[in-house]
Coordinates of C-alpha atoms in Angstrom, one line a residue:
Chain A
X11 CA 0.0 0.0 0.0
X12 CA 2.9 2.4 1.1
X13 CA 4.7 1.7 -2.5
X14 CA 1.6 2.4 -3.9
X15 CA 1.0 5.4 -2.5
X16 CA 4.7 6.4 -3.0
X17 CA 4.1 6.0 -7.0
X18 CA 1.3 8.0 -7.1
X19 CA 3.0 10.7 -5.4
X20 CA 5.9 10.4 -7.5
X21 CA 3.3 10.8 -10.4
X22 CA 2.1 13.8 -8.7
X23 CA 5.7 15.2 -8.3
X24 CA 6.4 14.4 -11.8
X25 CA 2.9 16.0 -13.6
X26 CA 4.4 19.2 -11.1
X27 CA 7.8 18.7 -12.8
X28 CA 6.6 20.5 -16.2
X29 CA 4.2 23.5 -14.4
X30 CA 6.3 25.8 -12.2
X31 CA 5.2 25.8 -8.4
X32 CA 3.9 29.0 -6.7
X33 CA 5.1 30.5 -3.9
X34 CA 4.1 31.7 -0.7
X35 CA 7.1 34.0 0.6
X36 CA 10.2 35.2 -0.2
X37 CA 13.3 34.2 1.9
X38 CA 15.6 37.2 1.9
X39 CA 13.4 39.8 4.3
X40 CA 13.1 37.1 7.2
X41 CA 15.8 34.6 6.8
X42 CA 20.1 35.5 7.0
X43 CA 21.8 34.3 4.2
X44 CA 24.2 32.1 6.0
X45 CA 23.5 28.6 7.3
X46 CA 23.8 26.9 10.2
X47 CA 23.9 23.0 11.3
X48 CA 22.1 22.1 14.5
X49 CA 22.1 18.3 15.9
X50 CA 18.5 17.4 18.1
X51 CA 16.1 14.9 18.4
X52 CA 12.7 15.1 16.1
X53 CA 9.6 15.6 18.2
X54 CA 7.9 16.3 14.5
X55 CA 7.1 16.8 11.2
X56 CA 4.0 18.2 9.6
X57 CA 3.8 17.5 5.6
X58 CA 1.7 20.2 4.6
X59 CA 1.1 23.4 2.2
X60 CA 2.0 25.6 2.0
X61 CA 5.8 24.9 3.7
X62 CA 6.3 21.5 6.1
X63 CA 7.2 22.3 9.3
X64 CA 10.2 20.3 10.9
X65 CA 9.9 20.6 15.3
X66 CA 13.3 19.4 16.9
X67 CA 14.8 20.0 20.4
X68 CA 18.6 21.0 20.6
X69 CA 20.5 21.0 23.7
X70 CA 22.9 23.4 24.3
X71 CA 26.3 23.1 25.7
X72 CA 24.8 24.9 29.0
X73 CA 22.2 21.9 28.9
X74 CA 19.2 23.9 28.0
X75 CA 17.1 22.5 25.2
X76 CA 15.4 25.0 22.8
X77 CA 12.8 23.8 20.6
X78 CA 13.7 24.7 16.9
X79 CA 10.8 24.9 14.0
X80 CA 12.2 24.9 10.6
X81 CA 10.2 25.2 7.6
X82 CA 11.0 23.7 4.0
X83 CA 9.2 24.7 1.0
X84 CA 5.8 22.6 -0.2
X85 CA 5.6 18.9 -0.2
X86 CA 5.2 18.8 -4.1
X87 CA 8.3 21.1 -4.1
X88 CA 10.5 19.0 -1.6
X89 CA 9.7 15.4 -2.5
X90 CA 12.5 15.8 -5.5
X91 CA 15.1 16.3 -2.7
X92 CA 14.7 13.4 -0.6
X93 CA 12.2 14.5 1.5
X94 CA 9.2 12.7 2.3
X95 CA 5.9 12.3 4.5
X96 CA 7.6 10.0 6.8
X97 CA 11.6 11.2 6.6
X98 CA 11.3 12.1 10.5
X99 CA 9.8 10.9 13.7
X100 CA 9.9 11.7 16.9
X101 CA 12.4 10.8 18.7
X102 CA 14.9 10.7 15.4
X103 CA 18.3 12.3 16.0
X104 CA 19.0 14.2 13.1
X105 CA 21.4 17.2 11.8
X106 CA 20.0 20.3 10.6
X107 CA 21.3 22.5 7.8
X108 CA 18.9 26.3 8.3
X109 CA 19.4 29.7 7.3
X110 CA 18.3 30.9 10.9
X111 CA 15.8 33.7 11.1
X112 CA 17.1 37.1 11.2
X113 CA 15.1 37.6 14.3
X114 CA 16.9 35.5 16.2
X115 CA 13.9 33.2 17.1
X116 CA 14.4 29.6 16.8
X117 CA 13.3 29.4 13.3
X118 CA 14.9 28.6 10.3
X119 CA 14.5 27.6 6.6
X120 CA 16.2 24.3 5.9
X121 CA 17.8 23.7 3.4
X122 CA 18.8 20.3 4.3
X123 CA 19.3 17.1 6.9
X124 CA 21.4 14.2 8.2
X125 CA 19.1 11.1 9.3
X126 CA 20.5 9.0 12.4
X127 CA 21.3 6.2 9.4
X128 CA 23.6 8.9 7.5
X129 CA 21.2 9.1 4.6
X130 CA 21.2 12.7 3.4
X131 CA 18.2 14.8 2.3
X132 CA 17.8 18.5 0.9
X133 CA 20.5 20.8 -0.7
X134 CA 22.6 23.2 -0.1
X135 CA 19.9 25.9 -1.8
X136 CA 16.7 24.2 -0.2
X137 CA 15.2 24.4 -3.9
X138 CA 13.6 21.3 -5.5
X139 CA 15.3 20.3 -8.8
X140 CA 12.8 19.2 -11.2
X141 CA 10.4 22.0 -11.8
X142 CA 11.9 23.8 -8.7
X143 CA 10.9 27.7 -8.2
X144 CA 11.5 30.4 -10.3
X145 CA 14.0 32.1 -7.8
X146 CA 16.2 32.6 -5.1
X147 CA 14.2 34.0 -3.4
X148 CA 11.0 32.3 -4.1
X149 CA 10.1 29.7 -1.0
Chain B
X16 CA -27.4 -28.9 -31.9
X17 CA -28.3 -26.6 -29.1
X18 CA -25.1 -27.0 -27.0
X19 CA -22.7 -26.4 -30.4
X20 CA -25.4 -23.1 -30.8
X21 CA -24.4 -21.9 -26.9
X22 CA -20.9 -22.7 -27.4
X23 CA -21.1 -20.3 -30.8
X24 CA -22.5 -17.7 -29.0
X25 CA -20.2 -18.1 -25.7
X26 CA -17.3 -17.9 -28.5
X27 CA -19.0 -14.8 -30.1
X28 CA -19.2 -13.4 -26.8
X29 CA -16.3 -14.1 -25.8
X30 CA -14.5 -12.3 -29.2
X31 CA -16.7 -9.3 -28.2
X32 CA -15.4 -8.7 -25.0
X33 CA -11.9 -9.4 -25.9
X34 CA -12.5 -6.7 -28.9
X35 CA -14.1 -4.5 -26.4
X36 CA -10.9 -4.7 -23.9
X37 CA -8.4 -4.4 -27.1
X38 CA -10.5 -0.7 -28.1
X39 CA -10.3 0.0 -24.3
X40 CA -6.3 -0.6 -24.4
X41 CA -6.1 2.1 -27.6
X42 CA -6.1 5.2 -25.6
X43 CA -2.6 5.8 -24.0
X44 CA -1.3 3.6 -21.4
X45 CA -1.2 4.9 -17.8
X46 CA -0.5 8.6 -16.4
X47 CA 1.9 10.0 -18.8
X48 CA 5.0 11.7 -17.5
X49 CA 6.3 14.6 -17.3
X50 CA 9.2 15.6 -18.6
X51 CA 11.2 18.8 -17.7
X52 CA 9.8 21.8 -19.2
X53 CA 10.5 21.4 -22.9
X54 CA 13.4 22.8 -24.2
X55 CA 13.2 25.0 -27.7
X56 CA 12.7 22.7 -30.5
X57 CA 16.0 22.7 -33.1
X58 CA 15.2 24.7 -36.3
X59 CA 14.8 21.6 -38.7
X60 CA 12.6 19.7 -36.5
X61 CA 10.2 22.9 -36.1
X62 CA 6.1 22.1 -37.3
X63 CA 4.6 24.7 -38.8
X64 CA 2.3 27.0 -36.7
X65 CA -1.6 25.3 -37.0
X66 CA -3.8 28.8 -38.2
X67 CA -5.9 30.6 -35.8
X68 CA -4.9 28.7 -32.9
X69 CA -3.1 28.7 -29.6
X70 CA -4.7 25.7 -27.7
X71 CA -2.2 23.4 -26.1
X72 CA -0.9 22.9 -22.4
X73 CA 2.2 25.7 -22.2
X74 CA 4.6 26.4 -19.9
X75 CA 7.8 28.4 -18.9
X76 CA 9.6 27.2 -15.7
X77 CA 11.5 29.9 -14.3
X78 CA 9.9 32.8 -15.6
X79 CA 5.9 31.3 -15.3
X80 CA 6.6 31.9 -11.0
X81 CA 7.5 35.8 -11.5
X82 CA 7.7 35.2 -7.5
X83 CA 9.9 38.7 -7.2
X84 CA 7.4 40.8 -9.5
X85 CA 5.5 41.2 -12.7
X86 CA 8.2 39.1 -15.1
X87 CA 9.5 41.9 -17.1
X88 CA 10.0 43.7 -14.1
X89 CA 11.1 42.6 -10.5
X90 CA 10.5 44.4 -7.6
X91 CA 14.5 44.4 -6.9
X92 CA 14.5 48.6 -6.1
X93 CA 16.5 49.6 -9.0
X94 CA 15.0 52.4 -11.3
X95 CA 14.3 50.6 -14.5
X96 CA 11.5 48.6 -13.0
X97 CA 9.7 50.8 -11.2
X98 CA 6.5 51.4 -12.5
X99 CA 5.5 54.9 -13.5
X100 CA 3.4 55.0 -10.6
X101 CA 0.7 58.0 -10.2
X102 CA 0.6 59.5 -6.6
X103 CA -2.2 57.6 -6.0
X104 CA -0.9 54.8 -7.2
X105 CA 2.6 55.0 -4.8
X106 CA 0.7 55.4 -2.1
X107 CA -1.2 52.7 -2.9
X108 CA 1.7 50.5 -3.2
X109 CA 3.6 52.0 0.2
X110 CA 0.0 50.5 1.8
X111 CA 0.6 47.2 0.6
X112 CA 3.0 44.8 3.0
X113 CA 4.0 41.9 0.6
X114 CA 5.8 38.7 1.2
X115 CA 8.0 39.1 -1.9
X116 CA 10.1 41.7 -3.4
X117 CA 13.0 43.8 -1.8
X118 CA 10.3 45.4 0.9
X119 CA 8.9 42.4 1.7
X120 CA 7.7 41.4 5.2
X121 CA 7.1 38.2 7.5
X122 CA 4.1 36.1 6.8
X123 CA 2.4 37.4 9.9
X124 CA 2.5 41.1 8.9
X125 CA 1.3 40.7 5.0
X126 CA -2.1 42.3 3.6
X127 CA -1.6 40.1 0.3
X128 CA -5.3 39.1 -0.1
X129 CA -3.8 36.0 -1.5
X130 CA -3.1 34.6 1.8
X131 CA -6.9 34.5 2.8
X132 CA -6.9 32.9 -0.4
X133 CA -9.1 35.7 -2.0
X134 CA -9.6 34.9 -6.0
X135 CA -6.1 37.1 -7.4
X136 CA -7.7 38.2 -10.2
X137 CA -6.9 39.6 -13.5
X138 CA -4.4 40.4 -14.3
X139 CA -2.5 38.9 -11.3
X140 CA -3.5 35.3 -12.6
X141 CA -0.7 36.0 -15.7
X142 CA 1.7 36.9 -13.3
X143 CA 1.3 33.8 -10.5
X144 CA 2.4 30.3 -11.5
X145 CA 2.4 30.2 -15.3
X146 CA 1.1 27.0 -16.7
X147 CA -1.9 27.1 -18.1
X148 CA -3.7 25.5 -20.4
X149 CA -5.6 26.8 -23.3
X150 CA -8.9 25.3 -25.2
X151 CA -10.6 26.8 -27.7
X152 CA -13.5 26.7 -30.1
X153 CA -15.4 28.9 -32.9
X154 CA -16.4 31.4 -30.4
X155 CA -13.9 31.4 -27.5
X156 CA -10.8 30.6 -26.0
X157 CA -10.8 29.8 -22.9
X158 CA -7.3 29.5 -20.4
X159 CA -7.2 27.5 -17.4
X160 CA -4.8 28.9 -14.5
X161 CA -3.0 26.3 -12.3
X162 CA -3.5 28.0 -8.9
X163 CA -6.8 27.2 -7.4
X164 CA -7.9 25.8 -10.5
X165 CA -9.4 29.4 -12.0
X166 CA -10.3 29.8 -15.9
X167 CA -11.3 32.5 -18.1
X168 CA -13.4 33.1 -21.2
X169 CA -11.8 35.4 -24.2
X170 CA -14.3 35.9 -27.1
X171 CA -13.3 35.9 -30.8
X172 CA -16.6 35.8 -32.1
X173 CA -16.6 39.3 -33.1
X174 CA -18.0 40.6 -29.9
X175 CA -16.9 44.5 -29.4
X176 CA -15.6 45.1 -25.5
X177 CA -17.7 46.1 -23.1
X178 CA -17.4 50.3 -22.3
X179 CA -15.4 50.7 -18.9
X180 CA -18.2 52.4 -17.0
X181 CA -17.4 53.4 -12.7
X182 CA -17.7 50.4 -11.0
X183 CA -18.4 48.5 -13.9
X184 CA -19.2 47.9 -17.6
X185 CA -21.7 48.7 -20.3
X186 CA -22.9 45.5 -22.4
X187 CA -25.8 46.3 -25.1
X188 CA -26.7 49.6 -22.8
X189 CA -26.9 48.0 -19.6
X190 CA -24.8 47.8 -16.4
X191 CA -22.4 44.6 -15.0
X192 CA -20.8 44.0 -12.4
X193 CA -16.8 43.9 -12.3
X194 CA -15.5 40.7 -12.0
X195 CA -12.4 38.9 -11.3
X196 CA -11.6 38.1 -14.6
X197 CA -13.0 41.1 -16.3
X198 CA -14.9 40.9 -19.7
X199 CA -12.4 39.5 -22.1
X200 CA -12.6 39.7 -26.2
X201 CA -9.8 38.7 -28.5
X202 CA -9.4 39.3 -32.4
X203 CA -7.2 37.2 -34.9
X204 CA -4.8 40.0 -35.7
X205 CA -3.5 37.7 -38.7
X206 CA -3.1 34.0 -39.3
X207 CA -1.0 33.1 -35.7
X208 CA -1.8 36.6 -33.2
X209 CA -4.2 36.8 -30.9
X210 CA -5.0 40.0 -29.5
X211 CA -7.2 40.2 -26.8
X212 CA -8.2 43.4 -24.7
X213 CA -10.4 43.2 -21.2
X214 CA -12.0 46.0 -19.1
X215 CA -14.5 45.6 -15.9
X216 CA -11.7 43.6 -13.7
X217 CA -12.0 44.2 -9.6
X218 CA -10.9 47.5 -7.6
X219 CA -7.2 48.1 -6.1
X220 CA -9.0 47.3 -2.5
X221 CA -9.4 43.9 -3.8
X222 CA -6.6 42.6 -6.2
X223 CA -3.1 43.6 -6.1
X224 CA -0.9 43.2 -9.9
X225 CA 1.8 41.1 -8.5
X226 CA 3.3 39.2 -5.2
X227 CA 5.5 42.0 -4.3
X228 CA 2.4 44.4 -3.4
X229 CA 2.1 46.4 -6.4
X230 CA -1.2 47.7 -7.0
X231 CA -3.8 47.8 -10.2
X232 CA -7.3 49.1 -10.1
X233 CA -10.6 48.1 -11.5
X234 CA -9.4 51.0 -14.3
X235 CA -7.3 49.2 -15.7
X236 CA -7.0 48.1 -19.7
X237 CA -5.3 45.2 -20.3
X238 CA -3.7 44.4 -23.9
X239 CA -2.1 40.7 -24.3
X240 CA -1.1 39.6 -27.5
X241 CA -0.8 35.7 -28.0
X242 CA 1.5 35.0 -31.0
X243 CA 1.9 31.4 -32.3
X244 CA 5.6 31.0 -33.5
X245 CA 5.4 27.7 -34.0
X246 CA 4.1 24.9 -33.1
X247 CA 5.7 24.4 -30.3
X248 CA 6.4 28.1 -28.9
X249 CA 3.6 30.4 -27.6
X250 CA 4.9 33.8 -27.2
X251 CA 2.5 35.9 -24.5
X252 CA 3.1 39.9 -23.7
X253 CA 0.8 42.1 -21.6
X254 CA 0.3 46.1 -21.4
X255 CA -1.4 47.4 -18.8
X256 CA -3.1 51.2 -19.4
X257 CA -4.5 52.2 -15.5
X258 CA -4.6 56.1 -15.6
X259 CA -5.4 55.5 -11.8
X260 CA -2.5 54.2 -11.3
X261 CA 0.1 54.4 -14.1
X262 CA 1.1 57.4 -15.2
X263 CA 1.5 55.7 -19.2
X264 CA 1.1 52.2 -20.1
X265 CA 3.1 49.6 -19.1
X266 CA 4.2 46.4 -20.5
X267 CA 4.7 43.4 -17.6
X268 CA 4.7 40.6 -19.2
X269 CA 7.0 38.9 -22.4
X270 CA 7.0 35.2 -22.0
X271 CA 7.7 32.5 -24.2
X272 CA 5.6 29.3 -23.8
X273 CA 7.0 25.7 -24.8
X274 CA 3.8 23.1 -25.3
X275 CA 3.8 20.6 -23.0
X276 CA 2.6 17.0 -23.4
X277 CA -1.2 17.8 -23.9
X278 CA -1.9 14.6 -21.8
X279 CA 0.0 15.9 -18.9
X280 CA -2.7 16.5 -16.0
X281 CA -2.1 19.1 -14.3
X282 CA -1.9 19.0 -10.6
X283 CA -4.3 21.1 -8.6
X284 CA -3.1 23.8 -6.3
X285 CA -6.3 24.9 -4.2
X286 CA -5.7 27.7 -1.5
X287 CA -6.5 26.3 1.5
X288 CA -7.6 29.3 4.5
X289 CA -7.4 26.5 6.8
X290 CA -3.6 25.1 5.7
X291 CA -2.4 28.8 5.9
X292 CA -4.0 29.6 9.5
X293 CA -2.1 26.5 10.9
X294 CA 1.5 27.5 9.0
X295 CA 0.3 30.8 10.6
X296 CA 0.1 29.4 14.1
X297 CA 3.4 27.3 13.7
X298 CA 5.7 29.4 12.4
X299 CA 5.0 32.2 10.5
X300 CA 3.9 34.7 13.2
X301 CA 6.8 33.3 15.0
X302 CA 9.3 33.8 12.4
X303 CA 7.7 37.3 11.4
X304 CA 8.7 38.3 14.9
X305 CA 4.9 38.9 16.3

């Protein structure tokens, strides 16, 4: 059933491939332009429009664990980069690759991420590669 | 005798339905797919332009997003593409907080109607997610808009365009509304142009032109011209006249189409209010700073 519903995805993804892919905001007025890689443990993912949210905790070298949401762009967007429905659950330890936000909240785009079995998933751009979006900053 | 006439007719029967499974095999097999948006086709293996027609499925990857601004102009802050904005019209635009373009601010603090998932009207729909797909007949073409699954009706059966009246048109001496999409009519300019004027589209309170906040109003009239190079390319430009808002006309859009694989089905992209008020609640008002 779950390979079933993983090819009509990918046929989903690929019928998106041809049409470009809207978006909802633009990167540069919230995000900085350099990256960061946090290590924490999922507590989880929602796969959703119009960005999937990615909820981890990271513990500091003081001790103190901050919860970190980082968005990625649209499911139909993403799944060409690895990412899928399932790629995190809580209690996953994974490494995150963000631009933080420029408010110094524990936000961030990501751009891309380390499973616990060293599979790797994202870019270095956090921009899908068939029919990926018309610009930088397009997100 | 009766047993060899059943087993005649179970044969006869039986080469029906096989013929009947063979015709339903004809059609093509499975969910065709995509391929990357089609690149120019070479010069020798070019078909000739069909006449009078600009029907296909057509698309331009990068430039169909125009995420930082009407295509022919981003919203980057550099003098050549700013539009000759009336007074009006700046202020309008200085009112607008958008989620793209150089000014752009954090999903909690946008007035970008598109994020209640308000209709984005004409001529906002040429400038959002190009794709589209055209179909036509002896009295209209008609374009279908990937986001939210919108269309709109152009008519080239000789129909004149409706006068722009105050909050509305004339059509045969009587009033009508504005709507979204305006009032559309298109005349074959020569064997492969379309041109195609509309009037009667929705006030500046309503619409904006493009993501980055800048504004049109319900005075606007918009020129596209649709020119068939071949058959394979679809070249699209727009000119938008708003004395309410534009000090002299101004051209936005100059895009050339590939056709896609007609068979390609296009994947729907509905606004959801409720999807954006939990992205809302998650992040965005956190990451806007509110």
């Amino acid at each position: 059933m779950r390979n079933k519903l993983g090819v009509i995805f990918a046929f989903a993804v690929g019928l998106m491939a041809s049409i470009p892919l809207s978006a909802h905001h633009g990167a540069a007025a919230i995000y900085d332009s350099q990256t960061i890689s946090l290590k924490g443990t999922v507590k989880s993912w929602l796969w959703s429009n119009p960005h999937c949210l990615l909820t981890f905790d990271v513990k500091g070298e003081d001790g103190k664990v901050v919860e970190w949401v980082a968005e990625t762009q649209a499911p139909s967007t993403i799944y060409s980069m690895g990412f899928r429905k399932d790629s995190f659950k809580p209690g996953d330890e994974v490494t995150v690759t963000l631009q933080p936000a420029k408010n110094e909240r524990p936000n961030g785009r990501l751009l891309s991420a380390v499973l616990a079995d060293g599979t790797k998933i994202g870019n270095a751009r956090g921009e899908g590669g068939r029919g990926g979006r018309g610009g930088d900053e397009a997100n | 005798m009766l047993s060899r006439f059943w087993a005649v007719v179970a044969a006869l029967l039986a080469a029906l339905m096989f013929t009947s499974s063979s015709f339903g095999q004809n059609g093509p097999k499975g969910w065709p797919d995509a391929k990357e948006n089609r690149r120019a086709i070479a010069e020798k293996d070019k078909k000739p332009e069909p006449r009078h027609s600009i029907a296909g499925l057509w698309a331009n990857t990068r430039e169909g997003n125009q995420a930082k601004g009407v295509q022919l102009h981003p919203n980057d802050g550099k003098p050549e593409n700013q539009p000759p904005y009336t007074p009006y019209g700046l202020q309008l635009y200085k009112s607008h907080k958008a989620l793209e373009g150089f000014d752009a601010v954090g999903p909690a603090y946008t007035n970008d109607p598109r994020v209640k998932c308000e209709p984005l009207g004409l001529p906002r729909y040429n400038h959002y997610d190009l794709g589209i797909r055209i179909y036509q007949d002896e009295n209209s073409v008609a374009i279908l808009y990937q986001y939210d699954n919108r269309w709109r009706i152009i008519w080239t059966d000789g129909r004149p365009l409706p006068k722009l009246l105050d909050g509305g048109v004339e059509i045969n001496g009587d009033y009508q509304e504005q709507r979204w999409m305006g009032y559309s009519v298109g005349k074959w300019v020569d064997d492969t142009t379309l041109q195609v004027q509309t009037v009667g589209t929705m006030p500046e309170d309503r619409v904006w032109l493009d993501n980055t906040g800048r504004p049109i109003s319900e005075q606007v009239h918009i020129t596209e011209t649709f020119r068939r190079l071949d058959n394979d390319t679809l070249e699209w430009s727009e000119v938008l006249d708003d004395p309410k808002i534009f000090t002299k006309p101004w051209k936005t859009l100059d895009i050339t189409m590939r056709a896609q694989d007609p068979r390609v089905d296009i994947l729907t992209r509905y606004c959801s209010p409720k999807e954006i008020e939990t992205y809302n609640k998650s992040y965005g008002d956190s990451v806007s700073g509110k």
